[in-house]
mmCIF file of C-alpha atoms in Angstrom:
data_model
loop_
_atom_site.group_PDB
_atom_site.id
_atom_site.type_symbol
_atom_site.label_atom_id
_atom_site.label_comp_id
_atom_site.label_asym_id
_atom_site.label_seq_id
_atom_site.Cartn_x
_atom_site.Cartn_y
_atom_site.Cartn_z
ATOM 1 C CA ALA W 1 62.507 106.950 62.587
ATOM 2 C CA ALA W 2 66.184 106.774 64.607
ATOM 3 C CA GLY W 3 65.761 110.599 65.255
ATOM 4 C CA ILE W 4 62.048 109.919 66.688
ATOM 5 C CA THR W 5 63.377 106.688 68.484
ATOM 6 C CA HIS W 6 65.938 108.754 70.144
ATOM 7 C CA ALA W 7 64.021 112.077 71.037
ATOM 8 C CA LEU W 8 61.312 109.758 72.951
ATOM 9 C CA LEU W 9 63.991 107.818 74.540
ATOM 10 C CA PHE W 10 65.521 111.156 75.736
ATOM 11 C CA ASN W 11 62.669 112.616 76.567
ATOM 12 C CA ALA W 12 61.302 109.686 78.926
ATOM 13 C CA CYS W 13 64.878 109.761 80.711
ATOM 14 C CA ILE W 14 64.254 113.414 81.396
ATOM 15 C CA ALA W 15 60.526 112.763 82.726
ATOM 16 C CA MET W 16 62.078 110.384 84.804
ATOM 17 C CA MET W 17 64.363 112.525 86.210
ATOM 18 C CA VAL W 18 62.047 115.200 86.808
ATOM 19 C CA VAL W 19 59.862 112.820 88.534
ATOM 20 C CA CYS W 20 62.046 111.343 90.792
ATOM 21 C CA TYR W 21 63.313 115.169 91.947
ATOM 22 C CA LEU W 22 59.583 116.361 92.517
ATOM 23 C CA ALA W 23 59.318 113.038 94.752
ATOM 24 C CA ALA W 24 62.794 113.764 96.291
ATOM 25 C CA TYR W 25 61.891 117.577 97.078
ATOM 26 C CA ILE W 26 58.378 117.085 98.383
ATOM 27 C CA ALA W 27 58.356 113.574 100.168
ATOM 28 C CA ASP W 28 59.465 113.917 104.153
ATOM 29 C CA PRO W 29 62.780 112.529 104.545
ATOM 30 C CA GLY W 30 61.283 110.781 107.857
ATOM 31 C CA SER W 31 61.235 112.066 111.341
ATOM 32 C CA ILE W 32 61.471 110.071 114.682
ATOM 33 C CA PRO W 33 57.688 108.787 115.563
ATOM 34 C CA ALA W 34 56.272 110.520 118.772
ATOM 35 C CA GLY W 35 57.463 108.559 121.837
ATOM 36 C CA TRP W 36 59.684 106.275 120.646
ATOM 37 C CA THR W 37 62.189 104.819 122.992
ATOM 38 C CA HIS W 38 64.873 102.360 122.991
ATOM 39 C CA SER W 39 63.176 99.741 125.486
ATOM 40 C CA LEU W 40 62.356 97.611 122.312
ATOM 41 C CA LEU W 41 64.974 98.223 120.545
ATOM 42 C CA GLU W 42 68.368 95.691 120.962
ATOM 43 C CA GLU W 43 71.142 98.118 119.993
ATOM 44 C CA PRO W 44 74.546 96.745 119.661
ATOM 45 C CA SER W 45 77.177 98.120 122.017
ATOM 46 C CA TRP W 46 78.277 100.987 119.460
ATOM 47 C CA GLU W 47 75.119 102.782 119.287
ATOM 48 C CA ARG W 48 75.304 103.386 122.907
ATOM 49 C CA LYS W 49 77.529 106.303 124.393
ATOM 50 C CA SER W 50 80.984 105.540 126.102
ATOM 51 C CA ASP W 51 79.255 105.933 129.156
ATOM 52 C CA GLY W 52 76.779 102.952 128.510
ATOM 53 C CA GLY W 53 73.804 105.190 128.112
ATOM 54 C CA MET W 54 71.359 105.842 125.411
ATOM 55 C CA ARG W 55 71.945 108.652 122.433
ATOM 56 C CA ALA W 56 70.188 111.512 122.833
ATOM 57 C CA CYS W 57 69.692 114.838 120.802
ATOM 58 C CA SER W 58 71.653 117.763 122.013
ATOM 59 C CA LYS W 59 69.372 119.905 120.292
ATOM 60 C CA CYS W 60 65.817 118.532 120.113
ATOM 61 C CA GLU W 61 66.584 116.595 123.684
ATOM 62 C CA HIS W 62 64.988 113.308 122.302
ATOM 63 C CA GLU W 63 66.338 109.625 122.089
ATOM 64 C CA LYS W 64 67.942 109.157 118.861
ATOM 65 C CA PRO W 65 67.367 105.900 116.747
ATOM 66 C CA PRO W 66 70.520 104.582 115.538
ATOM 67 C CA ARG W 67 71.788 106.059 112.445
ATOM 68 C CA SER W 68 69.453 109.337 112.959
ATOM 69 C CA HIS W 69 70.689 112.630 113.181
ATOM 70 C CA HIS W 70 69.845 116.167 113.923
ATOM 71 C CA CYS W 71 69.071 118.292 110.560
ATOM 72 C CA GLY W 72 69.546 121.924 111.193
ATOM 73 C CA MET W 73 67.658 123.126 107.876
ATOM 74 C CA LEU W 74 64.961 121.306 109.151
ATOM 75 C CA GLY W 75 64.948 121.535 112.947
ATOM 76 C CA ARG W 76 64.418 117.785 113.739
ATOM 77 C CA CYS W 77 66.148 114.744 113.664
ATOM 78 C CA VAL W 78 66.068 112.679 110.596
ATOM 79 C CA LEU W 79 65.638 108.801 110.553
ATOM 80 C CA ARG W 80 68.677 107.349 108.440
ATOM 81 C CA MET W 81 69.759 111.218 107.512
ATOM 82 C CA ASP W 82 72.346 111.041 104.800
ATOM 83 C CA HIS W 83 72.821 115.079 104.100
ATOM 84 C CA PHE W 84 70.792 117.792 103.432
ATOM 85 C CA CYS W 85 71.078 118.550 99.371
ATOM 86 C CA PRO W 86 70.900 121.923 98.343
ATOM 87 C CA TRP W 87 70.265 120.715 94.499
ATOM 88 C CA VAL W 88 66.936 118.876 95.686
ATOM 89 C CA GLY W 89 66.378 121.185 98.218
ATOM 90 C CA ASN W 90 65.436 118.725 100.827
ATOM 91 C CA THR W 91 66.934 116.467 103.309
ATOM 92 C CA VAL W 92 67.940 113.184 101.876
ATOM 93 C CA GLY W 93 66.707 110.226 104.677
ATOM 94 C CA ALA W 94 64.864 107.241 105.375
ATOM 95 C CA LYS W 95 61.631 108.089 103.146
ATOM 96 C CA ASN W 96 63.181 109.912 100.369
ATOM 97 C CA HIS W 97 66.319 108.360 99.820
ATOM 98 C CA LYS W 98 64.898 106.048 96.938
ATOM 99 C CA TYR W 99 63.694 109.086 95.295
ATOM 100 C CA PHE W 100 66.971 110.726 95.598
ATOM 101 C CA ILE W 101 69.541 107.807 94.050
ATOM 102 C CA GLN W 102 66.982 107.460 91.289
ATOM 103 C CA PHE W 103 67.039 111.096 90.624
ATOM 104 C CA VAL W 104 70.708 111.010 90.511
ATOM 105 C CA PHE W 105 70.537 107.894 88.487
ATOM 106 C CA TYR W 106 68.452 109.462 85.637
ATOM 107 C CA THR W 107 70.189 112.597 85.806
ATOM 108 C CA ALA W 108 73.684 110.919 84.822
ATOM 109 C CA VAL W 109 71.756 108.794 82.494
ATOM 110 C CA SER W 110 70.072 111.728 80.752
ATOM 111 C CA LEU W 111 73.899 113.607 80.824
ATOM 112 C CA VAL W 112 75.708 110.602 78.894
ATOM 113 C CA TYR W 113 72.618 109.914 76.465
ATOM 114 C CA ALA W 114 72.824 113.944 75.601
ATOM 115 C CA VAL W 115 76.811 113.663 74.892
ATOM 116 C CA VAL W 116 76.164 110.259 73.114
ATOM 117 C CA LEU W 117 73.773 111.889 70.516
ATOM 118 C CA TYR W 118 75.814 114.747 70.303
ATOM 119 C CA VAL W 119 79.094 113.141 69.125
ATOM 120 C CA MET W 120 76.733 111.028 66.915
ATOM 121 C CA ARG W 121 75.504 114.194 65.063
ATOM 122 C CA ILE W 122 78.879 115.931 64.813
ATOM 123 C CA ARG W 123 80.648 112.906 63.294
ATOM 124 C CA ALA W 124 77.319 112.660 60.863
ATOM 125 C CA ALA W 125 78.202 116.448 60.113
ATOM 126 C CA MET W 126 81.984 115.667 59.393
ATOM 127 C CA HIS W 127 81.134 112.804 57.286
ATOM 128 C CA SER W 128 77.918 114.481 54.954
ATOM 129 C CA LYS W 129 78.472 116.105 51.740
ATOM 130 C CA SER W 130 76.740 119.640 52.817
ATOM 131 C CA VAL W 131 79.035 120.661 55.509
ATOM 132 C CA ARG W 132 81.162 123.283 54.057
ATOM 133 C CA PHE W 133 84.713 124.360 55.511
ATOM 134 C CA PHE W 134 85.982 127.778 56.125
ATOM 135 C CA PHE W 135 89.127 129.125 57.748
ATOM 136 C CA PRO W 136 88.242 132.153 59.696
ATOM 137 C CA ALA W 137 92.179 132.953 60.653
ATOM 138 C CA LYS W 138 92.723 133.781 57.056
ATOM 139 C CA LEU W 139 89.572 135.996 56.874
ATOM 140 C CA ARG W 140 90.059 138.019 59.573
ATOM 141 C CA MET W 141 92.896 140.492 58.035
ATOM 142 C CA HIS W 142 94.074 143.965 59.090
ATOM 143 C CA ARG W 143 91.678 146.457 57.176
ATOM 144 C CA ARG W 144 94.477 147.981 55.586
ATOM 145 C CA ASP W 145 95.601 144.024 53.950
ATOM 146 C CA ARG W 146 91.877 143.365 52.828
ATOM 147 C CA SER W 147 91.843 146.725 50.697
ATOM 148 C CA SER W 148 95.016 146.042 49.339
ATOM 149 C CA LEU W 149 93.576 142.639 48.233
ATOM 150 C CA SER W 150 91.836 142.152 44.874
ATOM 151 C CA GLN W 151 88.236 140.256 44.670
ATOM 152 C CA SER W 152 90.198 137.004 43.076
ATOM 153 C CA SER W 153 92.393 137.056 45.615
ATOM 154 C CA ARG W 154 89.837 136.908 48.287
ATOM 155 C CA GLN W 155 88.330 134.275 46.504
ATOM 156 C CA HIS W 156 90.976 132.156 46.080
ATOM 157 C CA LEU W 157 91.860 132.421 49.802
ATOM 158 C CA LEU W 158 88.237 131.117 50.428
ATOM 159 C CA GLU W 159 88.867 128.168 48.158
ATOM 160 C CA THR W 160 92.422 127.054 48.845
ATOM 161 C CA ASN W 161 92.057 126.906 52.771
ATOM 162 C CA ASP W 162 88.776 125.158 53.119
ATOM 163 C CA SER W 163 90.426 121.977 53.572
ATOM 164 C CA LEU W 164 92.062 123.431 56.488
ATOM 165 C CA SER W 165 89.452 124.861 58.476
ATOM 166 C CA LEU W 166 86.671 123.507 61.178
ATOM 167 C CA PRO W 167 83.653 122.483 59.841
ATOM 168 C CA ARG W 168 80.692 124.947 59.603
ATOM 169 C CA LEU W 169 77.346 123.195 59.580
ATOM 170 C CA GLN W 170 74.765 124.890 56.957
ATOM 171 C CA PHE W 171 71.108 123.596 57.015
#
């Protein structure tokens, strides 16, 4: 029952990660509305150029709202542009920032959950009676050394070095 619960929770995290990834990939990051001007906006002085004029994009030749920047990958100005994310394959802006943050969150949760499940599985195997131990370094002898050992000596090596070796899971 615990295994089914873990599988459902892990797959739910992965599903949410994929949904948020697709939303961040598909969603338009937001562009400056057509005909937008600074006339209705009361900007603080730090949003103006040093000569007191309004900010304008040097590539698009349009006035820029606060926190907007030109994206070279999209070829236009993006509202509240954060960055172009090569992992998502899209620019992160005003309209897809939420999906990007959710994607990063669910990716981190899935990764941590996978590591916790892995550690739990290894710990359970270490304390299990069905784990067989072996010591591969003793078994990798030179050919001439192996040929000189009798069958009973080989068996003795396997039996005496079991407690010194790493676990090998057998199912």
